[in-house]
Amino acid sequence: QIAVRACFLGFAFGCGLLLSTGRSAWRHFGWYMCSLSLFHYSEYLVTAINNPRSLSLDSFLLNHSFEYNLAALSSWVEFTLEKILFPELKQITWLSTVGLLMVIFGDCLRKAAMLTAGSNFNHIVQNEKSDTHTLVTSGVYGWFRHPSYVGWFYWSIGTQVLLCNPICVVGYALASWRFFRERIEEEEITLIHFFGEEYLEYKRKVPSGLPFIKGVKVEL
């Protein structure tokens, strides 16, 4: 099953590469296909390097959630319909380039966060502290408390800027912001339980990294 998923992502990347190098109106969709397949494959690869004990089929994040899959399908539908109705909208190369840069920045930041956290990183929020669990505050964690979420946030929005999908740009921004706001609050409750004052001090010094998200409120 791992091989099937890896081959599928490799095939998707190859198809995207062919579209990207052509002169067709689907060139920017090829960029998107390469970005999407590389993101999911590298999620599995970096997890295998960092934390092999937590490695599973879910590490590809291909079955992240029904909402995630619905969002992807919605972006494909919007791109196709707008390409038919407003073909000039899909040929704004400078805007697609901005989106591609957002995608590259977001994915690089997320992978840097995973590599910096090492075995402390897990796709699932942990409810129990292991013996090797430590609070990571160096590297990109010195910039943001949740760099992996910041990276994913801008990566997801960047994919829709790349596709010149105005509806999904707004929809992805709102949905991602709401998801990460709830996820960060949930995770920070656990981190405060694990590390106590050490995490609270870190929380006071380093921002979450996401706009208008301050994390869980702590009553003094």
Short mmCIF file of C-alpha atoms in Angstrom, two decimals, residues 99-219:
data_model
loop_
_atom_site.label_atom_id
_atom_site.label_comp_id
_atom_site.label_asym_id
_atom_site.label_seq_id
_atom_site.Cartn_x
_atom_site.Cartn_y
_atom_site.Cartn_z
CA GLY A 99 1.42 31.55 -5.55
CA LEU A 100 4.27 29.19 -6.42
CA LEU A 101 6.65 31.19 -4.20
CA MET A 102 4.10 30.98 -1.35
CA VAL A 103 3.89 27.22 -1.89
CA ILE A 104 7.67 26.81 -1.84
CA PHE A 105 8.05 29.01 1.25
CA GLY A 106 5.24 27.25 3.10
CA ASP A 107 6.42 23.73 2.33
CA CYS A 108 10.07 24.53 3.14
CA LEU A 109 9.04 26.10 6.46
CA ARG A 110 6.91 23.09 7.37
CA LYS A 111 9.64 20.59 6.53
CA ALA A 112 12.20 22.68 8.40
CA ALA A 113 9.91 22.55 11.43
CA MET A 114 9.57 18.77 11.15
CA LEU A 115 13.33 18.28 10.82
CA THR A 116 14.09 20.66 13.69
CA ALA A 117 11.59 18.94 15.99
CA GLY A 118 12.97 15.52 15.12
CA SER A 119 11.28 12.70 17.01
CA ASN A 120 9.17 15.26 18.88
CA PHE A 121 7.13 15.86 15.72
CA ASN A 122 3.98 13.84 15.18
CA HIS A 123 1.04 14.32 12.82
CA ILE A 124 -1.29 13.49 15.71
CA VAL A 125 -1.50 15.71 18.81
CA GLN A 126 -0.09 13.65 21.68
CA ASN A 127 -2.02 13.37 24.93
CA GLU A 128 0.73 11.62 26.86
CA LYS A 129 4.31 12.81 27.28
CA SER A 130 6.97 10.29 26.31
CA ASP A 131 10.39 10.04 27.97
CA THR A 132 12.06 11.61 24.91
CA HIS A 133 9.56 14.44 24.51
CA THR A 134 11.30 17.81 24.88
CA LEU A 135 10.26 21.41 24.24
CA VAL A 136 11.88 22.59 21.00
CA THR A 137 12.56 26.34 20.91
CA SER A 138 15.51 26.57 18.51
CA GLY A 139 15.68 27.09 14.74
CA VAL A 140 12.36 27.99 13.14
CA TYR A 141 10.70 27.45 16.53
CA GLY A 142 12.52 30.58 17.62
CA TRP A 143 10.55 32.49 14.96
CA PHE A 144 7.10 30.96 15.51
CA ARG A 145 5.61 28.66 18.13
CA HIS A 146 3.90 26.62 15.42
CA PRO A 147 6.07 26.84 12.28
CA SER A 148 4.66 23.64 10.77
CA TYR A 149 1.15 25.11 10.90
CA VAL A 150 2.35 28.45 9.57
CA GLY A 151 3.98 26.66 6.67
CA TRP A 152 0.91 24.59 5.91
CA PHE A 153 -1.33 27.68 6.16
CA TYR A 154 0.61 29.64 3.54
CA TRP A 155 1.18 26.54 1.41
CA SER A 156 -2.54 25.85 1.19
CA ILE A 157 -3.44 29.44 0.28
CA GLY A 158 -0.51 29.58 -2.13
CA THR A 159 -1.88 26.61 -4.10
CA GLN A 160 -5.02 28.60 -4.85
CA VAL A 161 -3.14 31.78 -5.71
CA LEU A 162 -1.08 29.62 -8.06
CA LEU A 163 -4.29 28.37 -9.73
CA CYS A 164 -5.77 31.89 -9.80
CA ASN A 165 -8.84 30.57 -7.98
CA PRO A 166 -10.37 33.68 -6.33
CA ILE A 167 -13.20 31.81 -4.60
CA CYS A 168 -10.96 29.11 -3.17
CA VAL A 169 -8.32 31.64 -2.09
CA VAL A 170 -10.89 33.17 0.26
CA GLY A 171 -12.37 29.80 1.22
CA TYR A 172 -8.99 28.20 1.94
CA ALA A 173 -7.84 31.20 3.97
CA LEU A 174 -10.94 31.16 6.18
CA ALA A 175 -11.12 27.38 6.56
CA SER A 176 -7.38 27.01 7.26
CA TRP A 177 -7.39 29.86 9.76
CA ARG A 178 -10.33 28.36 11.67
CA PHE A 179 -8.79 24.86 11.63
CA PHE A 180 -5.40 26.02 12.92
CA ARG A 181 -6.94 28.29 15.55
CA GLU A 182 -8.73 25.29 17.06
CA ARG A 183 -5.77 22.96 16.55
CA ILE A 184 -3.33 25.38 18.20
CA GLU A 185 -5.55 25.87 21.23
CA GLU A 186 -5.91 22.11 21.62
CA GLU A 187 -2.19 21.53 21.25
CA GLU A 188 -1.16 24.31 23.62
CA ILE A 189 -3.34 22.94 26.40
CA THR A 190 -1.37 19.70 26.08
CA LEU A 191 1.98 21.51 25.91
CA ILE A 192 1.21 23.52 29.04
CA HIS A 193 0.32 20.26 30.78
CA PHE A 194 3.61 18.70 29.60
CA PHE A 195 6.02 21.57 30.23
CA GLY A 196 4.25 23.98 32.57
CA GLU A 197 6.02 27.28 33.19
CA GLU A 198 8.71 26.47 30.61
CA TYR A 199 6.12 26.53 27.83
CA LEU A 200 4.30 29.55 29.25
CA GLU A 201 7.54 31.52 29.19
CA TYR A 202 8.16 30.41 25.60
CA LYS A 203 4.60 31.34 24.70
CA ARG A 204 5.10 34.86 26.07
CA LYS A 205 8.25 35.42 24.01
CA VAL A 206 7.42 33.81 20.64
CA PRO A 207 4.29 34.51 18.52
CA SER A 208 2.16 31.71 17.10
CA GLY A 209 3.05 32.87 13.59
CA LEU A 210 -0.52 32.90 12.29
CA PRO A 211 -2.47 36.16 11.93
CA PHE A 212 -4.82 36.97 14.82
CA ILE A 213 -4.17 33.63 16.53
CA LYS A 214 -2.64 33.98 19.99
CA GLY A 215 -3.27 30.45 21.20
CA VAL A 216 -4.94 29.27 24.36
CA LYS A 217 -5.61 31.94 26.96
CA VAL A 218 -4.06 31.34 30.34
CA GLU A 219 -5.70 32.79 33.44
#
